Short mmCIF file of C-alpha atoms in Angstrom, two decimals:
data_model
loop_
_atom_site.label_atom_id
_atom_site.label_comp_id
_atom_site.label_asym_id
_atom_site.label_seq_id
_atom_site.Cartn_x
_atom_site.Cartn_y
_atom_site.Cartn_z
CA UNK A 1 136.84 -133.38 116.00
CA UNK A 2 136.05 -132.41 117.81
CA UNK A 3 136.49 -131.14 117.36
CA UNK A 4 135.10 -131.17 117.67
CA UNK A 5 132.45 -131.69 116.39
CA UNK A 6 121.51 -132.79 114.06
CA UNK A 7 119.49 -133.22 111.08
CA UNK A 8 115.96 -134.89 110.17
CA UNK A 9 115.79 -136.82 107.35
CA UNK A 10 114.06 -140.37 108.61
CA UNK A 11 114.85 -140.39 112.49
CA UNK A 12 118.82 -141.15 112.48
CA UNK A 13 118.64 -142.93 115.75
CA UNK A 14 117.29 -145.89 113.67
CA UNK A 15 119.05 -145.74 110.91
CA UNK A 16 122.76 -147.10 112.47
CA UNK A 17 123.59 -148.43 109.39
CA UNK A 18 123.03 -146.82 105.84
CA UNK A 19 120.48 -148.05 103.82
CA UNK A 20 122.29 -149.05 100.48
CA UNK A 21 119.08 -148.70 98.65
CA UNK A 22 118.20 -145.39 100.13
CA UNK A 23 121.63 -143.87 99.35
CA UNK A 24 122.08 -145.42 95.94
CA UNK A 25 120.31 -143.35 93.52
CA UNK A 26 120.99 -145.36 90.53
CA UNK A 27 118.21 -147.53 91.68
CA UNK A 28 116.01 -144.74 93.24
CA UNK A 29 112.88 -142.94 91.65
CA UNK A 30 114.62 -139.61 90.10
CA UNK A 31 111.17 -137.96 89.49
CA UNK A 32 110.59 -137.72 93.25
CA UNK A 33 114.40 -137.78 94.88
CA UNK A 34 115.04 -133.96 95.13
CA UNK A 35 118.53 -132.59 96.57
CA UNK A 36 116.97 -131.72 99.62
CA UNK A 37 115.89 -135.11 100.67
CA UNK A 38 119.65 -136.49 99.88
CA UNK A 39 120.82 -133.62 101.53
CA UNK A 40 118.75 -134.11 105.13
CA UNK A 41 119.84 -137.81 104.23
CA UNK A 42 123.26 -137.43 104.28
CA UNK A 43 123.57 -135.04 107.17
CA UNK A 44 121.36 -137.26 109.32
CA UNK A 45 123.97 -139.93 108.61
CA UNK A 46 126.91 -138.07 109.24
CA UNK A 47 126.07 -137.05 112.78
CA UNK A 48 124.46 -140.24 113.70
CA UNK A 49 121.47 -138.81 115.46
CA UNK A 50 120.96 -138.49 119.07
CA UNK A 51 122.52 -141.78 119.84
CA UNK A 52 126.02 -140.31 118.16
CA UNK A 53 125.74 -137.38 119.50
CA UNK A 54 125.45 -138.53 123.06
CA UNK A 55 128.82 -140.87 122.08
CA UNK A 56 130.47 -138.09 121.38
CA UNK A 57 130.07 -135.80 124.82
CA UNK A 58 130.04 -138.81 127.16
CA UNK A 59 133.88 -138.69 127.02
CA UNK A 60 134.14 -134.85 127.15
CA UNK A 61 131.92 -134.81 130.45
CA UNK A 62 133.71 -137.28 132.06
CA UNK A 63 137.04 -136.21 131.23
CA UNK A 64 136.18 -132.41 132.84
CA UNK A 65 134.18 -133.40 135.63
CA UNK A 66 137.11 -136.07 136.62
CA UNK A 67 139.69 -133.34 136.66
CA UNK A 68 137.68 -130.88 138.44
CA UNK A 69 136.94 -133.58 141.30
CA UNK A 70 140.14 -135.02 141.21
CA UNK A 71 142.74 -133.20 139.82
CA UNK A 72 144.26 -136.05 138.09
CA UNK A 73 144.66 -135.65 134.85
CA UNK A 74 145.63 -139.00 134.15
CA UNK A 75 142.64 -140.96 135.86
CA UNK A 76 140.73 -137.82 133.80
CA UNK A 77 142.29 -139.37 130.92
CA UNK A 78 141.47 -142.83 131.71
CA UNK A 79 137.88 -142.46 132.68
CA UNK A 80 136.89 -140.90 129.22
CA UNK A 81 138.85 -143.60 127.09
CA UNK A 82 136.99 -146.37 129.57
CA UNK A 83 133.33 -144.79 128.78
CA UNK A 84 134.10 -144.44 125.00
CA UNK A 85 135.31 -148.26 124.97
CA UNK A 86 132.24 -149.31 126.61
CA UNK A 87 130.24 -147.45 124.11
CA UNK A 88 132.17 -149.24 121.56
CA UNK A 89 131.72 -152.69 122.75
CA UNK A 90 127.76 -152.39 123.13
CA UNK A 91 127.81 -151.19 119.37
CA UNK A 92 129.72 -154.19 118.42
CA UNK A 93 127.52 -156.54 120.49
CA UNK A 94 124.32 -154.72 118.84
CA UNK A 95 126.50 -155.35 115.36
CA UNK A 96 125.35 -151.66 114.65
CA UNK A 97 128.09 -148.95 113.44
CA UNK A 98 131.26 -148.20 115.37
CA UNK A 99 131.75 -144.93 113.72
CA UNK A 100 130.85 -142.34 116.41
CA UNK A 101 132.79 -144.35 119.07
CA UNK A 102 135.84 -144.80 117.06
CA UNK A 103 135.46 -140.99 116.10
CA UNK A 104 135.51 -140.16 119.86
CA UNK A 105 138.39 -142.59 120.82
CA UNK A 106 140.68 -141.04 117.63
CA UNK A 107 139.73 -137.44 119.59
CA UNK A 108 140.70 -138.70 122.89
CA UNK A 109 143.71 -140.14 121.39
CA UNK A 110 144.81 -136.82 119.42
CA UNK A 111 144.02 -134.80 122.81
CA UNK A 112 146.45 -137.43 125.01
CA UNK A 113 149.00 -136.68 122.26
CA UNK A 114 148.35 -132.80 122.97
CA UNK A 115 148.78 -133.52 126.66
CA UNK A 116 151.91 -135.44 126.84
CA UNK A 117 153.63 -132.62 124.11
CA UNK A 118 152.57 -130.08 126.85
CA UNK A 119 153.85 -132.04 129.77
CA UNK A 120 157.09 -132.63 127.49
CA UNK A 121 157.43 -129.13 127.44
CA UNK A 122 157.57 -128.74 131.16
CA UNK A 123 153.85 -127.64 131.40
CA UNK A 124 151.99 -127.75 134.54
CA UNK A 125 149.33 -130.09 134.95
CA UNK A 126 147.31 -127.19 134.15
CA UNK A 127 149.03 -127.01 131.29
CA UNK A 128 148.53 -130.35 130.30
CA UNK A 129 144.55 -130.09 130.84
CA UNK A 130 143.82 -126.85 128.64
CA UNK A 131 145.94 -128.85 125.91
CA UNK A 132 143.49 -131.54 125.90
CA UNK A 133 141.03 -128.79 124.22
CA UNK A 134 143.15 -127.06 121.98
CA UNK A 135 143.14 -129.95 118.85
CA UNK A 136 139.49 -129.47 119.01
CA UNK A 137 140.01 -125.64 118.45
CA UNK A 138 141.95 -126.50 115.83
CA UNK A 139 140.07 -128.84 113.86
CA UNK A 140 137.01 -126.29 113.94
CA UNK A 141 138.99 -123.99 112.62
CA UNK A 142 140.54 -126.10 109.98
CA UNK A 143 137.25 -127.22 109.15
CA UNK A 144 136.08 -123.94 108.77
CA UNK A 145 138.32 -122.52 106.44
CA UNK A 146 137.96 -125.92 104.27
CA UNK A 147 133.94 -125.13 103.73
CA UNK A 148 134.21 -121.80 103.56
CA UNK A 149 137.23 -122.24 100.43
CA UNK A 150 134.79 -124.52 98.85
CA UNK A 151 132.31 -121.68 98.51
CA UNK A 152 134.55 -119.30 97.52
CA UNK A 153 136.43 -121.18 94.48
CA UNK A 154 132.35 -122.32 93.61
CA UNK A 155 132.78 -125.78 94.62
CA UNK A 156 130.58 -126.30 98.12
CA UNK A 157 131.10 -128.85 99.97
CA UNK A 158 127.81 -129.50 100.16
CA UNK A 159 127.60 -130.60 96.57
CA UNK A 160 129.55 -133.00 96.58
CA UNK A 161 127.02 -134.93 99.26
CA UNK A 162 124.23 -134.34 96.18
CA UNK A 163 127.27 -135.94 93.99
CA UNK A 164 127.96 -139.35 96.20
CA UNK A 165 124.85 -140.24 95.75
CA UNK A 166 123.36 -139.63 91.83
CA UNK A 167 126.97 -141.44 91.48
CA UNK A 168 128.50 -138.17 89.77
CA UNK A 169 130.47 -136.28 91.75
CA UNK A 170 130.45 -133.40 89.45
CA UNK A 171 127.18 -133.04 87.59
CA UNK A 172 125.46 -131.60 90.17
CA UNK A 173 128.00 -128.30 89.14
CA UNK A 174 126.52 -127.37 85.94
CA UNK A 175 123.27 -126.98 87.34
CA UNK A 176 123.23 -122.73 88.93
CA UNK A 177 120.36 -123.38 91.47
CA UNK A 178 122.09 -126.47 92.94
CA UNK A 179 125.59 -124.47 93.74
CA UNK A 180 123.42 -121.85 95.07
CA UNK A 181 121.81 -123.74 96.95
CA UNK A 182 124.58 -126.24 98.21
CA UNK A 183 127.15 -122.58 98.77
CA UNK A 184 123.74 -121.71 101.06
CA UNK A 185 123.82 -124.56 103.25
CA UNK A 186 127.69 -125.37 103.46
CA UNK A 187 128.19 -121.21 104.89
CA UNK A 188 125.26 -122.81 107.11
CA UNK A 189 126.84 -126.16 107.99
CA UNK A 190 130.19 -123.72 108.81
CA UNK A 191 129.04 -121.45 111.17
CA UNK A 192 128.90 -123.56 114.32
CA UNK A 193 133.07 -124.04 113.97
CA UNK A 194 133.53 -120.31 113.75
CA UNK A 195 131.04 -120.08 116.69
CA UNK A 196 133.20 -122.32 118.47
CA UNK A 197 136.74 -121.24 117.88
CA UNK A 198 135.31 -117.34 117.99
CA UNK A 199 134.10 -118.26 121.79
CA UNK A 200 136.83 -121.23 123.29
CA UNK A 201 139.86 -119.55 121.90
CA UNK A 202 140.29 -116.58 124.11
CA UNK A 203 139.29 -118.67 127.00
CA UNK A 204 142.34 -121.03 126.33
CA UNK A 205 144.47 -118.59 126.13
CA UNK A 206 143.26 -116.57 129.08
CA UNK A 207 143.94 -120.05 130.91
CA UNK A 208 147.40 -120.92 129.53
CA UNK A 209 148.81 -117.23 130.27
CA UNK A 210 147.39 -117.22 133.68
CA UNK A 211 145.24 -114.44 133.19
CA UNK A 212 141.82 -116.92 133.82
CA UNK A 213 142.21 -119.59 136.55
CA UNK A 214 143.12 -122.56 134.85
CA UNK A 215 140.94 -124.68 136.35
CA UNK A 216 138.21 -122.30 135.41
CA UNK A 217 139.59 -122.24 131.94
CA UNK A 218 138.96 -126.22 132.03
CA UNK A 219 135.84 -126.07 132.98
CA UNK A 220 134.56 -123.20 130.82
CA UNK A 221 135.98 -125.33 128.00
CA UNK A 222 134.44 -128.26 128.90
CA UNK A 223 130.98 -127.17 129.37
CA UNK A 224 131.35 -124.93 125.80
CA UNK A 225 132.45 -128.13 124.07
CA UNK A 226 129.25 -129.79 124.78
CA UNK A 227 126.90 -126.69 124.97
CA UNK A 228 128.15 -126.17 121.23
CA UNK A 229 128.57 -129.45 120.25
CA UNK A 230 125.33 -131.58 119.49
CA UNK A 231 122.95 -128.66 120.94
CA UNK A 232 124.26 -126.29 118.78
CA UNK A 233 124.90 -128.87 115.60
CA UNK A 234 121.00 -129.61 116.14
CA UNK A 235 119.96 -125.89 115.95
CA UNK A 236 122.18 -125.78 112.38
CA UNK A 237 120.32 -128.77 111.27
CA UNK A 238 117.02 -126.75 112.27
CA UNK A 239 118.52 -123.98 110.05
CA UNK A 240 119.55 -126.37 107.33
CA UNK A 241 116.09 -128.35 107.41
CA UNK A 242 114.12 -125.14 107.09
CA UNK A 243 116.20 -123.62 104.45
CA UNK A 244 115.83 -127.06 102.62
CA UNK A 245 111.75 -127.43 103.05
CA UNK A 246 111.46 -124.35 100.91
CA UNK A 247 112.89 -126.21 97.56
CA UNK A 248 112.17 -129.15 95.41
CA UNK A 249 114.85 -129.17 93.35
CA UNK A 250 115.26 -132.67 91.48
CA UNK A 251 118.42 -134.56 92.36
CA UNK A 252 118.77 -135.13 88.12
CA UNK A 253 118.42 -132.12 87.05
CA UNK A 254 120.81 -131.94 84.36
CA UNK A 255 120.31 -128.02 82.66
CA UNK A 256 122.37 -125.20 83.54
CA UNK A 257 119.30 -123.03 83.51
CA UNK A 258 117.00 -125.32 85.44
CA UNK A 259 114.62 -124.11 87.71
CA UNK A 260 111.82 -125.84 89.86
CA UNK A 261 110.36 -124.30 93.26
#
């Protein structure tokens, strides 16, 4: 998600739709393809630039700056699954990818289901607005644990990005300066969801008990969810790109003891 939820390879913005030949590496030169460049690659693809990152906060804005002026959680509702439809329907005029709007619509849609289980449960309309937030809580933190198991049991997750593309998910594995270097950058790509759930949890919760002003509580959410969404993903990619520029490491490099700076 949010969850919910910034990197330079070749400017993402242009690059709607993957470049088969770019991302195939069966056809690609191996002697100059190096795990960093697939890595920037991939991650540039996966957060769709500026354009998908802007798709993906349009509906958060609207939705908390509707309640705040109207109270209605509903239109609140409404207004954000109306912006991220438009968004959709100039994609699919421009025939460019639909992935970032669909990705927002299936978060509005998991957030209406939180709000109608609150109001089920007799929650205020308070209620109801604070549990618009909390699946994107919950997917950071899901995601979170996720990267940081794949570290842990020696399997990053980042790897297996290296792995889609040389078309072996695995090889990449046998190869000590890869996992060290993919463990490096998925504890990287994990922070920002700890960030998030470490900061937005205890303001939900302050806000469902009563002990913040809900409507605070919304607010404070709102504006966190897009001060640490893209902003925050594009300072990680900043991170990432940096701790990537300092390595060459070829994409085929097969020996357990390989080594090239």
């Amino acid at each position: 998600m949010s969850g919910g939820e910034a990197e330079q390879a070749p400017d993402p913005q242009h690059r709607d739709q993957p470049d088969p030949q770019a991302d195939s590496l069966p056809g690609a030169d191996s002697a100059t393809e190096t795990v960093e460049a697939v890595v920037r690659r991939q991650l540039a693809q996966a957060l769709g630039g500026r354009r998908g990152m802007v798709e993906a906060a349009v509906p958060t804005i609207l939705f908390t700056a509707t309640w705040l002026l109207g109270d209605d959680l509903r239109l609140a509702l409404t207004v954000s699954i109306a912006a991220a439809v438009a968004m959709l329907a100039v994609r699919l005029v421009q025939r460019s990818t639909v992935q970032f709007c669909v990705n927002a619509l299936v978060g509005i849609g998991i957030g209406w289901f939180f709000v109608n289980r609150a109001a089920a449960a007799g929650g205020s309309a308070e209620d109801q607005a604070l549990a618009y937030f909390l699946p994107g809580i919950l997917y950071n933190g899901g995601y979170a644990v996720v990267l940081a198991l794949t570290c842990l049991v020696g399997w990053p997750a980042v790897g297996f990005m290296v792995g889609s593309v040389t078309g072996d998910p695995t090889a990449w594995h046998r190869d000590r300066q890869l996992v060290r270097l993919t463990s490096l950058l998925t504890w990287v790509l994990a922070a920002p969801c700890v960030l998030r759930v470490a900061v937005q949890t205890p303001i939900w919760l302050a806000g469902h008990s009563g002990s913040l002003d809900p409507d605070t509580a919304v607010a404070t959410l709102g504006l966190l969810k897009i001060g640490l969404g893209w902003p925050l993903q594009l300072a990680t990619l900043a991170l990432m790109v940096w701790l990537l520029a300092r390595n060459h490491t070829p994409v085929s490099a097969g020996s357990p003891d390989h080594h090239e700076d």
